[in-house]
Amino acid sequence: MELVLMKVLLLILFVMIFFLYRRVRVLTASYQMFMQGSNGASMEETLQSISESVRSFESCLDRDRARLEDLASVLDTTIRGVGIVRFNAFQNTGGDLSFSVACLDARQNGLVFSNIYGREESRTYAKPIREGSSPYQLSGEEQEALRRAVAATRQLAAYSR
């Protein structure tokens, strides 16, 4: 009985050795393919180099993200909407040579300037705009130019979201 038990154990050991041998061969093949053209030291150097590159890219990304936020805040103060209205200020002048122009930033701040053309002279006026309105009375043409500039600003804001 002892002999039969020993033979069974020996058979089990051979089967285990066979499966372990196959597993080692698969792992060796994978390892050789992974290490092909390099040695262990150069592989470690390659991994360190990749890690340093990733850290460098992360710091560049953080710096660029901060710069982008700065640019976005500056962009809010640039002219975003312009409205132009041409009109004939006087009956005896030809063409629509007078005009009103409204220029606004993202916060609806800016100015409206108007040029009134006459036969003898032209006059230019500028009025500040804060949050979409002016402390000065606006003419109908200036109000229309302001309305157009506000619409252009809102349209641009819809695209930037």
GROMACS .gro file of C-alpha atoms in nm:
model
  161
    1MET     CA    1   0.000   0.000   0.000
    2GLU     CA    2   0.283   0.232   0.075
    3LEU     CA    3   0.423   0.172  -0.269
    4VAL     CA    4   0.093   0.261  -0.437
    5LEU     CA    5   0.067   0.577  -0.230
    6MET     CA    6   0.423   0.673  -0.325
    7LYS     CA    7   0.346   0.614  -0.693
    8VAL     CA    8   0.033   0.831  -0.676
    9LEU     CA    9   0.227   1.108  -0.502
   10LEU     CA   10   0.505   1.077  -0.758
   11LEU     CA   11   0.251   1.099  -1.041
   12ILE     CA   12   0.092   1.408  -0.882
   13LEU     CA   13   0.436   1.566  -0.847
   14PHE     CA   14   0.517   1.496  -1.214
   15VAL     CA   15   0.187   1.653  -1.322
   16MET     CA   16   0.258   1.957  -1.105
   17ILE     CA   17   0.612   1.984  -1.240
   18PHE     CA   18   0.478   1.960  -1.595
   19PHE     CA   19   0.228   2.247  -1.538
   20LEU     CA   20   0.491   2.456  -1.358
   21TYR     CA   21   0.737   2.396  -1.642
   22ARG     CA   22   0.479   2.515  -1.899
   23ARG     CA   23   0.403   2.824  -1.688
   24VAL     CA   24   0.773   2.907  -1.656
   25ARG     CA   25   0.815   2.873  -2.034
   26VAL     CA   26   0.524   3.112  -2.098
   27LEU     CA   27   0.660   3.363  -1.845
   28THR     CA   28   1.011   3.333  -1.989
   29ALA     CA   29   0.881   3.398  -2.340
   30SER     CA   30   0.686   3.701  -2.217
   31TYR     CA   31   0.988   3.830  -2.026
   32GLN     CA   32   1.218   3.787  -2.326
   33MET     CA   33   0.973   3.967  -2.552
   34PHE     CA   34   0.942   4.250  -2.297
   35MET     CA   35   1.318   4.280  -2.252
   36GLN     CA   36   1.398   4.238  -2.621
   37GLY     CA   37   1.675   4.475  -2.724
   38SER     CA   38   1.752   4.592  -2.372
   39ASN     CA   39   1.880   4.476  -2.042
   40GLY     CA   40   1.719   4.516  -1.703
   41ALA     CA   41   1.916   4.828  -1.617
   42SER     CA   42   1.821   5.007  -1.937
   43MET     CA   43   1.456   4.909  -1.885
   44GLU     CA   44   1.466   5.070  -1.541
   45GLU     CA   45   1.624   5.381  -1.691
   46THR     CA   46   1.353   5.389  -1.957
   47LEU     CA   47   1.079   5.368  -1.694
   48GLN     CA   48   1.243   5.647  -1.492
   49SER     CA   49   1.271   5.860  -1.804
   50ILE     CA   50   0.903   5.805  -1.883
   51SER     CA   51   0.811   5.892  -1.525
   52GLU     CA   52   1.013   6.216  -1.543
   53SER     CA   53   0.848   6.303  -1.875
   54VAL     CA   54   0.503   6.251  -1.724
   55ARG     CA   55   0.592   6.477  -1.429
   56SER     CA   56   0.725   6.739  -1.670
   57PHE     CA   57   0.407   6.725  -1.879
   58GLU     CA   58   0.194   6.755  -1.565
   59SER     CA   59   0.380   7.068  -1.455
   60CYS     CA   60   0.349   7.215  -1.806
   61LEU     CA   61  -0.022   7.135  -1.803
   62ASP     CA   62  -0.066   7.306  -1.465
   63ARG     CA   63   0.125   7.613  -1.589
   64ASP     CA   64  -0.078   7.625  -1.912
   65ARG     CA   65  -0.405   7.585  -1.719
   66ALA     CA   66  -0.313   7.885  -1.501
   67ARG     CA   67  -0.219   8.090  -1.808
   68LEU     CA   68  -0.547   7.996  -1.976
   69GLU     CA   69  -0.743   8.115  -1.672
   70ASP     CA   70  -0.549   8.445  -1.680
   71LEU     CA   71  -0.624   8.487  -2.049
   72ALA     CA   72  -0.992   8.409  -1.994
   73SER     CA   73  -1.016   8.685  -1.732
   74VAL     CA   74  -0.840   8.929  -1.967
   75LEU     CA   75  -1.067   8.825  -2.252
   76ASP     CA   76  -1.372   8.928  -2.047
   77THR     CA   77  -1.247   9.289  -2.060
   78THR     CA   78  -1.196   9.302  -2.438
   79ILE     CA   79  -1.454   9.422  -2.686
   80ARG     CA   80  -1.696   9.137  -2.747
   81GLY     CA   81  -1.991   9.307  -2.910
   82VAL     CA   82  -2.017   9.593  -3.157
   83GLY     CA   83  -2.335   9.756  -3.281
   84ILE     CA   84  -2.339  10.010  -3.564
   85VAL     CA   85  -2.628  10.230  -3.679
   86ARG     CA   86  -2.594  10.468  -3.973
   87PHE     CA   87  -2.846  10.748  -4.012
   88ASN     CA   88  -2.916  11.082  -4.172
   89ALA     CA   89  -2.910  11.342  -3.894
   90PHE     CA   90  -3.037  11.634  -4.106
   91GLN     CA   91  -3.283  11.651  -4.393
   92ASN     CA   92  -3.063  11.862  -4.618
   93THR     CA   93  -2.758  11.629  -4.616
   94GLY     CA   94  -2.730  11.338  -4.853
   95GLY     CA   95  -2.674  10.979  -4.748
   96ASP     CA   96  -2.649  10.820  -4.408
   97LEU     CA   97  -2.324  10.993  -4.310
   98SER     CA   98  -2.395  11.010  -3.937
   99PHE     CA   99  -2.345  10.702  -3.722
  100SER     CA  100  -2.353  10.559  -3.371
  101VAL     CA  101  -2.123  10.276  -3.263
  102ALA     CA  102  -2.151  10.080  -2.937
  103CYS     CA  103  -1.859   9.865  -2.816
  104LEU     CA  104  -1.908   9.632  -2.518
  105ASP     CA  105  -1.707   9.374  -2.325
  106ALA     CA  106  -1.842   9.051  -2.176
  107ARG     CA  107  -1.975   9.237  -1.871
  108GLN     CA  108  -2.171   9.484  -2.089
  109ASN     CA  109  -1.924   9.766  -2.013
  110GLY     CA  110  -1.789   9.993  -2.284
  111LEU     CA  111  -1.891  10.305  -2.472
  112VAL     CA  112  -2.118  10.446  -2.737
  113PHE     CA  113  -1.978  10.708  -2.966
  114SER     CA  114  -2.173  10.900  -3.225
  115ASN     CA  115  -2.072  11.119  -3.513
  116ILE     CA  116  -2.326  11.375  -3.632
  117TYR     CA  117  -2.248  11.488  -3.985
  118GLY     CA  118  -2.364  11.829  -4.108
  119ARG     CA  119  -2.282  12.030  -4.420
  120GLU     CA  120  -2.058  12.270  -4.230
  121GLU     CA  121  -1.919  12.050  -3.953
  122SER     CA  122  -1.918  11.711  -3.785
  123ARG     CA  123  -1.941  11.649  -3.413
  124THR     CA  124  -1.841  11.337  -3.225
  125TYR     CA  125  -1.980  11.237  -2.886
  126ALA     CA  126  -1.882  10.951  -2.655
  127LYS     CA  127  -2.087  10.813  -2.367
  128PRO     CA  128  -1.980  10.544  -2.119
  129ILE     CA  129  -2.177  10.222  -2.078
  130ARG     CA  130  -2.180  10.031  -1.748
  131GLU     CA  131  -2.364   9.700  -1.724
  132GLY     CA  132  -2.562   9.771  -2.039
  133SER     CA  133  -2.679  10.125  -1.963
  134SER     CA  134  -2.541  10.478  -1.963
  135PRO     CA  135  -2.572  10.751  -1.701
  136TYR     CA  136  -2.626  10.989  -1.994
  137GLN     CA  137  -2.939  11.002  -2.205
  138LEU     CA  138  -2.896  10.806  -2.527
  139SER     CA  139  -3.050  10.903  -2.860
  140GLY     CA  140  -3.265  10.652  -3.045
  141GLU     CA  141  -2.976  10.562  -3.276
  142GLU     CA  142  -2.741  10.517  -2.980
  143GLN     CA  143  -2.996  10.295  -2.807
  144GLU     CA  144  -3.027  10.083  -3.123
  145ALA     CA  145  -2.647  10.055  -3.154
  146LEU     CA  146  -2.632   9.952  -2.786
  147ARG     CA  147  -2.909   9.694  -2.839
  148ARG     CA  148  -2.716   9.544  -3.132
  149ALA     CA  149  -2.392   9.533  -2.932
  150VAL     CA  150  -2.567   9.362  -2.639
  151ALA     CA  151  -2.714   9.104  -2.879
  152ALA     CA  152  -2.371   9.040  -3.034
  153THR     CA  153  -2.216   9.000  -2.688
  154ARG     CA  154  -2.483   8.750  -2.582
  155GLN     CA  155  -2.448   8.557  -2.907
  156LEU     CA  156  -2.070   8.532  -2.859
  157ALA     CA  157  -2.118   8.427  -2.495
  158ALA     CA  158  -2.347   8.144  -2.610
  159TYR     CA  159  -2.072   8.012  -2.841
  160SER     CA  160  -1.802   8.026  -2.573
  161ARG     CA  161  -1.989   7.802  -2.328
   0.00000   0.00000   0.00000
